[in-house]
PDB file of C-alpha atoms and ligand atoms in Angstrom:
ATOM      1  CA  MET A   1       4.755 -53.034   1.669  1.00 94.00           C
ATOM      2  CA  VAL A   2       2.096 -53.548  -0.995  1.00 97.00           C
ATOM      3  CA  ILE A   3      -1.312 -51.880  -0.864  1.00 98.00           C
ATOM      4  CA  ALA A   4      -4.101 -53.266  -3.056  1.00 98.00           C
ATOM      5  CA  VAL A   5      -6.997 -50.929  -3.869  1.00 98.00           C
ATOM      6  CA  ASP A   6      -9.994 -52.328  -5.732  1.00 98.00           C
ATOM      7  CA  GLY A   7     -13.479 -51.100  -6.484  1.00 97.00           C
ATOM      8  CA  PRO A   8     -15.967 -50.172  -9.203  1.00 96.00           C
ATOM      9  CA  ALA A   9     -15.561 -47.367 -11.755  1.00 92.00           C
ATOM     10  CA  ALA A  10     -15.299 -43.802 -10.413  1.00 92.00           C
ATOM     11  CA  ALA A  11     -15.369 -44.828  -6.740  1.00 95.00           C
ATOM     12  CA  GLY A  12     -12.390 -42.569  -5.995  1.00 94.00           C
ATOM     13  CA  LYS A  13      -9.663 -45.259  -6.109  1.00 96.00           C
ATOM     14  CA  GLY A  14      -7.288 -43.229  -8.274  1.00 95.00           C
ATOM     15  CA  THR A  15      -7.409 -40.013  -6.269  1.00 96.00           C
ATOM     16  CA  LEU A  16      -7.063 -41.928  -3.023  1.00 98.00           C
ATOM     17  CA  SER A  17      -4.246 -44.184  -4.266  1.00 98.00           C
ATOM     18  CA  ARG A  18      -2.226 -41.296  -5.665  1.00 98.00           C
ATOM     19  CA  ARG A  19      -2.468 -39.500  -2.345  1.00 98.00           C
ATOM     20  CA  LEU A  20      -1.568 -42.595  -0.339  1.00 98.00           C
ATOM     21  CA  SER A  21       1.422 -43.235  -2.625  1.00 98.00           C
ATOM     22  CA  GLY A  22       2.815 -39.772  -1.832  1.00 97.00           C
ATOM     23  CA  TYR A  23       2.147 -40.041   1.901  1.00 98.00           C
ATOM     24  CA  TYR A  24       3.656 -43.518   2.396  1.00 97.00           C
ATOM     25  CA  GLY A  25       6.415 -43.189  -0.247  1.00 97.00           C
ATOM     26  CA  LEU A  26       5.045 -45.929  -2.518  1.00 97.00           C
ATOM     27  CA  ALA A  27       5.288 -46.394  -6.294  1.00 97.00           C
ATOM     28  CA  TYR A  28       1.796 -46.132  -7.822  1.00 97.00           C
ATOM     29  CA  LEU A  29       0.262 -48.102 -10.696  1.00 97.00           C
ATOM     30  CA  ASP A  30      -3.248 -47.438 -11.992  1.00 97.00           C
ATOM     31  CA  THR A  31      -3.825 -50.872 -13.577  1.00 98.00           C
ATOM     32  CA  GLY A  32      -6.897 -49.595 -15.469  1.00 97.00           C
ATOM     33  CA  THR A  33      -4.372 -47.763 -17.669  1.00 97.00           C
ATOM     34  CA  LEU A  34      -3.171 -51.123 -19.028  1.00 98.00           C
ATOM     35  CA  TYR A  35      -6.677 -52.282 -19.989  1.00 98.00           C
ATOM     36  CA  ARG A  36      -7.535 -48.836 -21.327  1.00 98.00           C
ATOM     37  CA  GLY A  37      -4.288 -48.866 -23.320  1.00 98.00           C
ATOM     38  CA  VAL A  38      -5.172 -52.199 -24.941  1.00 98.00           C
ATOM     39  CA  GLY A  39      -8.709 -50.922 -25.666  1.00 98.00           C
ATOM     40  CA  TRP A  40      -7.388 -47.681 -27.164  1.00 98.00           C
ATOM     41  CA  LEU A  41      -4.857 -49.476 -29.383  1.00 98.00           C
ATOM     42  CA  MET A  42      -7.605 -51.733 -30.747  1.00 98.00           C
ATOM     43  CA  LEU A  43      -9.992 -48.848 -31.453  1.00 98.00           C
ATOM     44  CA  SER A  44      -7.246 -46.790 -33.092  1.00 97.00           C
ATOM     45  CA  GLN A  45      -6.387 -49.712 -35.419  1.00 97.00           C
ATOM     46  CA  GLY A  46     -10.044 -50.272 -36.325  1.00 98.00           C
ATOM     47  CA  LEU A  47     -10.145 -53.604 -34.446  1.00 98.00           C
ATOM     48  CA  ASP A  48     -13.211 -54.863 -32.561  1.00 98.00           C
ATOM     49  CA  PRO A  49     -12.465 -55.098 -28.793  1.00 98.00           C
ATOM     50  CA  ARG A  50     -14.800 -58.129 -28.621  1.00 97.00           C
ATOM     51  CA  ASN A  51     -12.506 -60.124 -30.915  1.00 98.00           C
ATOM     52  CA  ALA A  52     -10.673 -62.463 -28.513  1.00 97.00           C
ATOM     53  CA  GLU A  53      -7.702 -63.216 -30.780  1.00 98.00           C
ATOM     54  CA  ASP A  54      -7.038 -59.591 -31.713  1.00 98.00           C
ATOM     55  CA  ALA A  55      -7.441 -58.524 -28.069  1.00 98.00           C
ATOM     56  CA  ALA A  56      -4.971 -61.181 -26.868  1.00 98.00           C
ATOM     57  CA  ALA A  57      -2.422 -60.276 -29.582  1.00 98.00           C
ATOM     58  CA  THR A  58      -2.720 -56.559 -28.716  1.00 98.00           C
ATOM     59  CA  ALA A  59      -2.250 -57.297 -24.993  1.00 98.00           C
ATOM     60  CA  ARG A  60       0.808 -59.517 -25.607  1.00 97.00           C
ATOM     61  CA  ASP A  61       2.522 -56.706 -27.569  1.00 96.00           C
ATOM     62  CA  PHE A  62       1.427 -53.977 -25.166  1.00 96.00           C
ATOM     63  CA  THR A  63       3.805 -51.466 -23.611  1.00 94.00           C
ATOM     64  CA  LEU A  64       2.836 -48.290 -21.783  1.00 94.00           C
ATOM     65  CA  GLU A  65       5.080 -46.302 -24.160  1.00 94.00           C
ATOM     66  CA  LYS A  66       2.691 -47.143 -27.019  1.00 96.00           C
ATOM     67  CA  VAL A  67      -0.099 -45.158 -25.362  1.00 96.00           C
ATOM     68  CA  ALA A  68       1.995 -42.468 -23.677  1.00 95.00           C
ATOM     69  CA  ASP A  69       0.344 -39.666 -25.707  1.00 94.00           C
ATOM     70  CA  ALA A  70      -3.082 -41.269 -26.183  1.00 96.00           C
ATOM     71  CA  ASP A  71      -6.303 -39.918 -24.691  1.00 93.00           C
ATOM     72  CA  ILE A  72      -7.334 -43.048 -22.799  1.00 95.00           C
ATOM     73  CA  ARG A  73      -9.697 -41.322 -20.318  1.00 88.00           C
ATOM     74  CA  THR A  74     -12.727 -41.116 -22.634  1.00 87.00           C
ATOM     75  CA  GLY A  75     -15.986 -43.025 -22.113  1.00 84.00           C
ATOM     76  CA  ASP A  76     -15.468 -45.049 -25.321  1.00 91.00           C
ATOM     77  CA  VAL A  77     -12.003 -46.185 -24.256  1.00 94.00           C
ATOM     78  CA  GLY A  78     -13.334 -47.078 -20.768  1.00 91.00           C
ATOM     79  CA  LYS A  79     -15.990 -49.259 -22.388  1.00 93.00           C
ATOM     80  CA  ALA A  80     -13.453 -50.922 -24.717  1.00 97.00           C
ATOM     81  CA  ALA A  81     -11.191 -51.547 -21.688  1.00 97.00           C
ATOM     82  CA  SER A  82     -14.007 -53.287 -19.851  1.00 95.00           C
ATOM     83  CA  VAL A  83     -14.760 -55.408 -22.953  1.00 96.00           C
ATOM     84  CA  VAL A  84     -11.142 -56.562 -23.498  1.00 97.00           C
ATOM     85  CA  ALA A  85     -10.789 -57.173 -19.735  1.00 96.00           C
ATOM     86  CA  VAL A  86     -13.275 -60.064 -19.993  1.00 96.00           C
ATOM     87  CA  GLN A  87     -10.767 -62.068 -22.074  1.00 96.00           C
ATOM     88  CA  PRO A  88      -8.615 -64.461 -19.959  1.00 96.00           C
ATOM     89  CA  ALA A  89      -5.709 -64.213 -22.444  1.00 97.00           C
ATOM     90  CA  VAL A  90      -5.686 -60.411 -22.103  1.00 97.00           C
ATOM     91  CA  ARG A  91      -5.607 -60.641 -18.309  1.00 97.00           C
ATOM     92  CA  ALA A  92      -2.831 -63.261 -18.412  1.00 97.00           C
ATOM     93  CA  ALA A  93      -0.730 -61.079 -20.734  1.00 97.00           C
ATOM     94  CA  LEU A  94      -1.000 -58.080 -18.371  1.00 98.00           C
ATOM     95  CA  LEU A  95      -0.452 -60.011 -15.135  1.00 97.00           C
ATOM     96  CA  ASP A  96       3.374 -60.215 -15.163  1.00 92.00           C
ATOM     97  CA  TYR A  97       3.751 -56.480 -15.665  1.00 94.00           C
ATOM     98  CA  GLN A  98       1.521 -55.805 -12.641  1.00 97.00           C
ATOM     99  CA  ARG A  99       3.253 -58.377 -10.408  1.00 97.00           C
ATOM    100  CA  ASN A 100       6.702 -57.092 -11.357  1.00 95.00           C
ATOM    101  CA  PHE A 101       5.591 -53.587 -10.543  1.00 96.00           C
ATOM    102  CA  ALA A 102       4.303 -54.737  -7.129  1.00 96.00           C
ATOM    103  CA  CYS A 103       7.686 -56.371  -6.376  1.00 94.00           C
ATOM    104  CA  GLU A 104      10.004 -53.773  -7.830  1.00 92.00           C
ATOM    105  CA  GLY A 105       8.015 -50.515  -7.897  1.00 84.00           C
ATOM    106  CA  ARG A 106      10.623 -47.857  -8.387  1.00 86.00           C
ATOM    107  CA  PRO A 107      14.061 -47.336  -6.858  1.00 88.00           C
ATOM    108  CA  GLY A 108      13.892 -45.710  -3.438  1.00 90.00           C
ATOM    109  CA  ALA A 109      10.182 -46.423  -2.878  1.00 90.00           C
ATOM    110  CA  ARG A 110       9.051 -48.168   0.318  1.00 93.00           C
ATOM    111  CA  GLY A 111       6.786 -50.460  -1.683  1.00 96.00           C
ATOM    112  CA  ALA A 112       3.944 -50.177  -4.152  1.00 98.00           C
ATOM    113  CA  ILE A 113       0.254 -49.329  -4.339  1.00 98.00           C
ATOM    114  CA  LEU A 114      -1.826 -50.690  -7.213  1.00 98.00           C
ATOM    115  CA  ASP A 115      -5.464 -49.917  -7.958  1.00 98.00           C
ATOM    116  CA  GLY A 116      -7.883 -51.829 -10.161  1.00 97.00           C
ATOM    117  CA  ARG A 117     -10.508 -54.559  -9.933  1.00 96.00           C
ATOM    118  CA  ASP A 118      -8.579 -57.739  -9.056  1.00 97.00           C
ATOM    119  CA  ILE A 119      -5.482 -56.526  -7.218  1.00 98.00           C
ATOM    120  CA  GLY A 120      -6.396 -58.036  -3.833  1.00 98.00           C
ATOM    121  CA  THR A 121      -7.951 -61.175  -5.319  1.00 97.00           C
ATOM    122  CA  VAL A 122      -5.534 -62.133  -8.143  1.00 97.00           C
ATOM    123  CA  VAL A 123      -2.584 -59.788  -8.759  1.00 98.00           C
ATOM    124  CA  CYS A 124      -1.381 -59.353  -5.144  1.00 97.00           C
ATOM    125  CA  PRO A 125      -3.325 -61.782  -2.922  1.00 97.00           C
ATOM    126  CA  ASP A 126      -0.612 -61.394  -0.228  1.00 96.00           C
ATOM    127  CA  ALA A 127      -0.806 -57.582  -0.158  1.00 97.00           C
ATOM    128  CA  THR A 128       0.007 -55.956   3.204  1.00 96.00           C
ATOM    129  CA  VAL A 129      -3.313 -54.069   3.161  1.00 97.00           C
ATOM    130  CA  LYS A 130      -6.358 -54.495   0.910  1.00 98.00           C
ATOM    131  CA  LEU A 131      -8.927 -51.757   0.467  1.00 98.00           C
ATOM    132  CA  PHE A 132     -12.237 -52.071  -1.386  1.00 98.00           C
ATOM    133  CA  VAL A 133     -13.464 -48.591  -2.260  1.00 98.00           C
ATOM    134  CA  THR A 134     -17.117 -48.116  -3.213  1.00 97.00           C
ATOM    135  CA  ALA A 135     -19.720 -45.369  -3.498  1.00 97.00           C
ATOM    136  CA  SER A 136     -23.365 -45.297  -4.595  1.00 97.00           C
ATOM    137  CA  ASP A 137     -24.018 -45.528  -8.353  1.00 97.00           C
ATOM    138  CA  GLU A 138     -25.374 -41.979  -8.353  1.00 97.00           C
ATOM    139  CA  ALA A 139     -22.381 -40.480  -6.534  1.00 97.00           C
ATOM    140  CA  ARG A 140     -19.951 -42.252  -8.865  1.00 97.00           C
ATOM    141  CA  ALA A 141     -21.864 -41.170 -11.973  1.00 97.00           C
ATOM    142  CA  GLU A 142     -21.862 -37.559 -10.837  1.00 95.00           C
ATOM    143  CA  ARG A 143     -18.089 -37.599 -10.211  1.00 93.00           C
ATOM    144  CA  ARG A 144     -17.377 -39.183 -13.594  1.00 91.00           C
ATOM    145  CA  TRP A 145     -19.820 -36.779 -15.326  1.00 92.00           C
ATOM    146  CA  ARG A 146     -17.933 -33.789 -13.861  1.00 91.00           C
ATOM    147  CA  GLU A 147     -14.609 -35.203 -15.107  1.00 87.00           C
ATOM    148  CA  LEU A 148     -16.020 -35.794 -18.596  1.00 84.00           C
ATOM    149  CA  GLN A 149     -17.323 -32.202 -18.888  1.00 86.00           C
ATOM    150  CA  VAL A 150     -13.885 -31.031 -20.073  1.00 82.00           C
ATOM    151  CA  GLY A 151     -13.749 -33.197 -23.202  1.00 79.00           C
ATOM    152  CA  ASP A 152     -17.435 -34.054 -23.710  1.00 79.00           C
ATOM    153  CA  PRO A 153     -19.667 -31.252 -22.334  1.00 83.00           C
ATOM    154  CA  GLY A 154     -22.755 -32.597 -24.150  1.00 88.00           C
ATOM    155  CA  ILE A 155     -22.886 -35.906 -22.245  1.00 89.00           C
ATOM    156  CA  SER A 156     -25.842 -36.238 -19.842  1.00 94.00           C
ATOM    157  CA  LEU A 157     -25.658 -37.451 -16.260  1.00 96.00           C
ATOM    158  CA  ASN A 158     -28.140 -40.232 -17.079  1.00 96.00           C
ATOM    159  CA  GLN A 159     -25.977 -41.472 -19.923  1.00 95.00           C
ATOM    160  CA  VAL A 160     -22.947 -41.599 -17.606  1.00 94.00           C
ATOM    161  CA  LEU A 161     -24.999 -43.440 -14.943  1.00 97.00           C
ATOM    162  CA  ASP A 162     -26.120 -45.991 -17.556  1.00 96.00           C
ATOM    163  CA  ASP A 163     -22.540 -46.505 -18.807  1.00 93.00           C
ATOM    164  CA  ILE A 164     -21.225 -46.980 -15.270  1.00 94.00           C
ATOM    165  CA  ARG A 165     -23.912 -49.537 -14.414  1.00 95.00           C
ATOM    166  CA  ARG A 166     -23.261 -51.465 -17.625  1.00 94.00           C
ATOM    167  CA  ARG A 167     -19.510 -51.439 -16.995  1.00 92.00           C
ATOM    168  CA  ASP A 168     -19.946 -52.545 -13.343  1.00 94.00           C
ATOM    169  CA  ALA A 169     -22.178 -55.408 -14.476  1.00 94.00           C
ATOM    170  CA  ARG A 170     -19.567 -56.560 -17.029  1.00 93.00           C
ATOM    171  CA  ASP A 171     -16.651 -56.189 -14.567  1.00 93.00           C
ATOM    172  CA  SER A 172     -18.517 -58.046 -11.784  1.00 94.00           C
ATOM    173  CA  SER A 173     -20.082 -60.863 -13.801  1.00 95.00           C
ATOM    174  CA  ARG A 174     -17.101 -61.983 -15.905  1.00 93.00           C
ATOM    175  CA  ALA A 175     -15.763 -65.484 -15.197  1.00 93.00           C
ATOM    176  CA  GLU A 176     -12.114 -64.413 -14.978  1.00 92.00           C
ATOM    177  CA  ALA A 177     -11.049 -62.245 -11.995  1.00 93.00           C
ATOM    178  CA  PRO A 178     -14.442 -60.575 -11.443  1.00 94.00           C
ATOM    179  CA  LEU A 179     -14.696 -57.397  -9.406  1.00 95.00           C
ATOM    180  CA  ARG A 180     -15.313 -58.371  -5.776  1.00 95.00           C
ATOM    181  CA  PRO A 181     -13.833 -57.593  -2.369  1.00 96.00           C
ATOM    182  CA  ALA A 182     -10.824 -59.814  -1.582  1.00 97.00           C
ATOM    183  CA  PRO A 183     -10.951 -61.867   1.625  1.00 96.00           C
ATOM    184  CA  GLY A 184      -9.732 -59.585   4.400  1.00 95.00           C
ATOM    185  CA  ALA A 185     -10.315 -56.387   2.402  1.00 97.00           C
ATOM    186  CA  HIS A 186     -11.391 -53.267   4.313  1.00 97.00           C
ATOM    187  CA  LEU A 187     -14.504 -51.680   2.831  1.00 97.00           C
ATOM    188  CA  LEU A 188     -14.429 -47.923   2.345  1.00 97.00           C
ATOM    189  CA  ASP A 189     -17.694 -46.333   1.189  1.00 97.00           C
ATOM    190  CA  THR A 190     -16.883 -42.841  -0.108  1.00 96.00           C
ATOM    191  CA  THR A 191     -20.471 -41.818  -0.997  1.00 96.00           C
ATOM    192  CA  SER A 192     -20.624 -39.072   1.594  1.00 95.00           C
ATOM    193  CA  LEU A 193     -16.907 -38.688   2.310  1.00 95.00           C
ATOM    194  CA  SER A 194     -14.752 -35.801   1.109  1.00 94.00           C
ATOM    195  CA  ILE A 195     -11.381 -36.705  -0.401  1.00 94.00           C
ATOM    196  CA  ASP A 196      -9.715 -35.673   2.870  1.00 97.00           C
ATOM    197  CA  ALA A 197     -12.067 -37.843   4.939  1.00 97.00           C
ATOM    198  CA  ALA A 198     -11.552 -40.860   2.646  1.00 97.00           C
ATOM    199  CA  PHE A 199      -7.788 -40.376   2.848  1.00 98.00           C
ATOM    200  CA  ALA A 200      -7.895 -40.157   6.665  1.00 98.00           C
ATOM    201  CA  ALA A 201     -10.021 -43.330   6.881  1.00 98.00           C
ATOM    202  CA  ALA A 202      -7.633 -45.230   4.589  1.00 98.00           C
ATOM    203  CA  CYS A 203      -4.609 -44.051   6.620  1.00 98.00           C
ATOM    204  CA  ARG A 204      -6.221 -45.358   9.823  1.00 98.00           C
ATOM    205  CA  VAL A 205      -6.663 -48.801   8.229  1.00 97.00           C
ATOM    206  CA  ILE A 206      -3.111 -48.861   6.854  1.00 97.00           C
ATOM    207  CA  ASP A 207      -1.461 -47.588  10.065  1.00 97.00           C
ATOM    208  CA  ARG A 208      -3.326 -50.196  12.105  1.00 96.00           C
ATOM    209  CA  ALA A 209      -2.208 -52.957   9.713  1.00 93.00           C
ATOM    210  CA  LEU A 210       1.407 -51.758   9.881  1.00 92.00           C
ATOM    211  CA  GLU A 211       1.272 -51.685  13.696  1.00 93.00           C
ATOM    212  CA  ASP A 212      -0.186 -55.209  13.774  1.00 89.00           C
ATOM    213  CA  ARG A 213       2.666 -56.385  11.562  1.00 85.00           C
ATOM    214  CA  ARG A 214       5.253 -54.850  13.859  1.00 85.00           C
ATOM    215  CA  ALA A 215       3.657 -56.319  17.017  1.00 84.00           C
TER     216      ALA A 215
HETATM  217  O1  LIG B   1     -10.385 -48.219 -13.498  1.00 75.07           O
HETATM  218  P1  LIG B   1     -10.685 -47.941 -14.953  1.00 75.07           P
HETATM  219  O2  LIG B   1     -12.031 -47.335 -15.149  1.00 75.07           O
HETATM  220  O3  LIG B   1      -9.599 -47.152 -15.625  1.00 75.07           O
HETATM  221  O4  LIG B   1     -10.681 -49.392 -15.670  1.00 75.07           O
HETATM  222  C1  LIG B   1     -11.082 -49.573 -17.000  1.00 75.07           C
HETATM  223  C2  LIG B   1     -11.548 -51.015 -17.207  1.00 75.07           C
HETATM  224  O5  LIG B   1     -10.418 -51.882 -17.113  1.00 75.07           O
HETATM  225  C3  LIG B   1     -12.535 -51.529 -16.173  1.00 75.07           C
HETATM  226  O6  LIG B   1     -13.875 -51.320 -16.576  1.00 75.07           O
HETATM  227  C4  LIG B   1     -12.228 -52.995 -16.069  1.00 75.07           C
HETATM  228  C5  LIG B   1     -10.790 -53.105 -16.490  1.00 75.07           C
HETATM  229  N1  LIG B   1      -9.885 -53.386 -15.374  1.00 75.07           N
HETATM  230  C6  LIG B   1      -9.794 -54.689 -14.953  1.00 75.07           C
HETATM  231  O7  LIG B   1     -10.514 -55.545 -15.436  1.00 75.07           O
HETATM  232  N2  LIG B   1      -8.896 -55.026 -13.979  1.00 75.07           N
HETATM  233  C7  LIG B   1      -8.106 -54.100 -13.417  1.00 75.07           C
HETATM  234  N3  LIG B   1      -7.215 -54.469 -12.466  1.00 75.07           N
HETATM  235  C8  LIG B   1      -8.204 -52.740 -13.819  1.00 75.07           C
HETATM  236  C9  LIG B   1      -9.132 -52.412 -14.794  1.00 75.07           C
END
């Protein structure tokens, strides 16, 4: 079983996917980590994430071990990730890793769950279940702002809202694998849902899909 979870920044994909992975016994991959890792490596080497050749070379040499101790959850790294993610050669270099993970996951797992922007459309178009998780811009900005308070208490909510809108625009308007719901994806708007309610709604969709497959 493969579950594809896509959606814009800070929609709640990660929290939901982690919980679903535990409940259904699935290996979990947050694919944003790969793009963030490439962005972080470039920034830490003084490279410009907009440079297509440097971005492609960094992505081809990328391994998760290289960023195991890096702080990739900052706003700057998120922006760099979104910038390198526009490059087709970067996406191509990261595709095999994601597909292998979807097929192999980890020993003993029942399958895999991947979250990102193009899982249902490009990485796993044959996924058992596809979810597209959204929330209003304001709700997403507030969630991300709360997370950022730990490392960057001076950042304003408006600044976070601006960053999120800019990142959404870049992720949705790029030519290669833009952010959009895959055909057959189930939309889950978490604006006014608690984590528990979002989890319950996702479980209903997944259980129904599994029953349909058995029938
Ligand atoms: O989910 P995130 O905020 O960690 O993702 C960081 C950036 O990586 C996001 O702005 C776009 C890019 N990304 C992508 O293009 N495709 C994916 N499957 C995952 C992330």
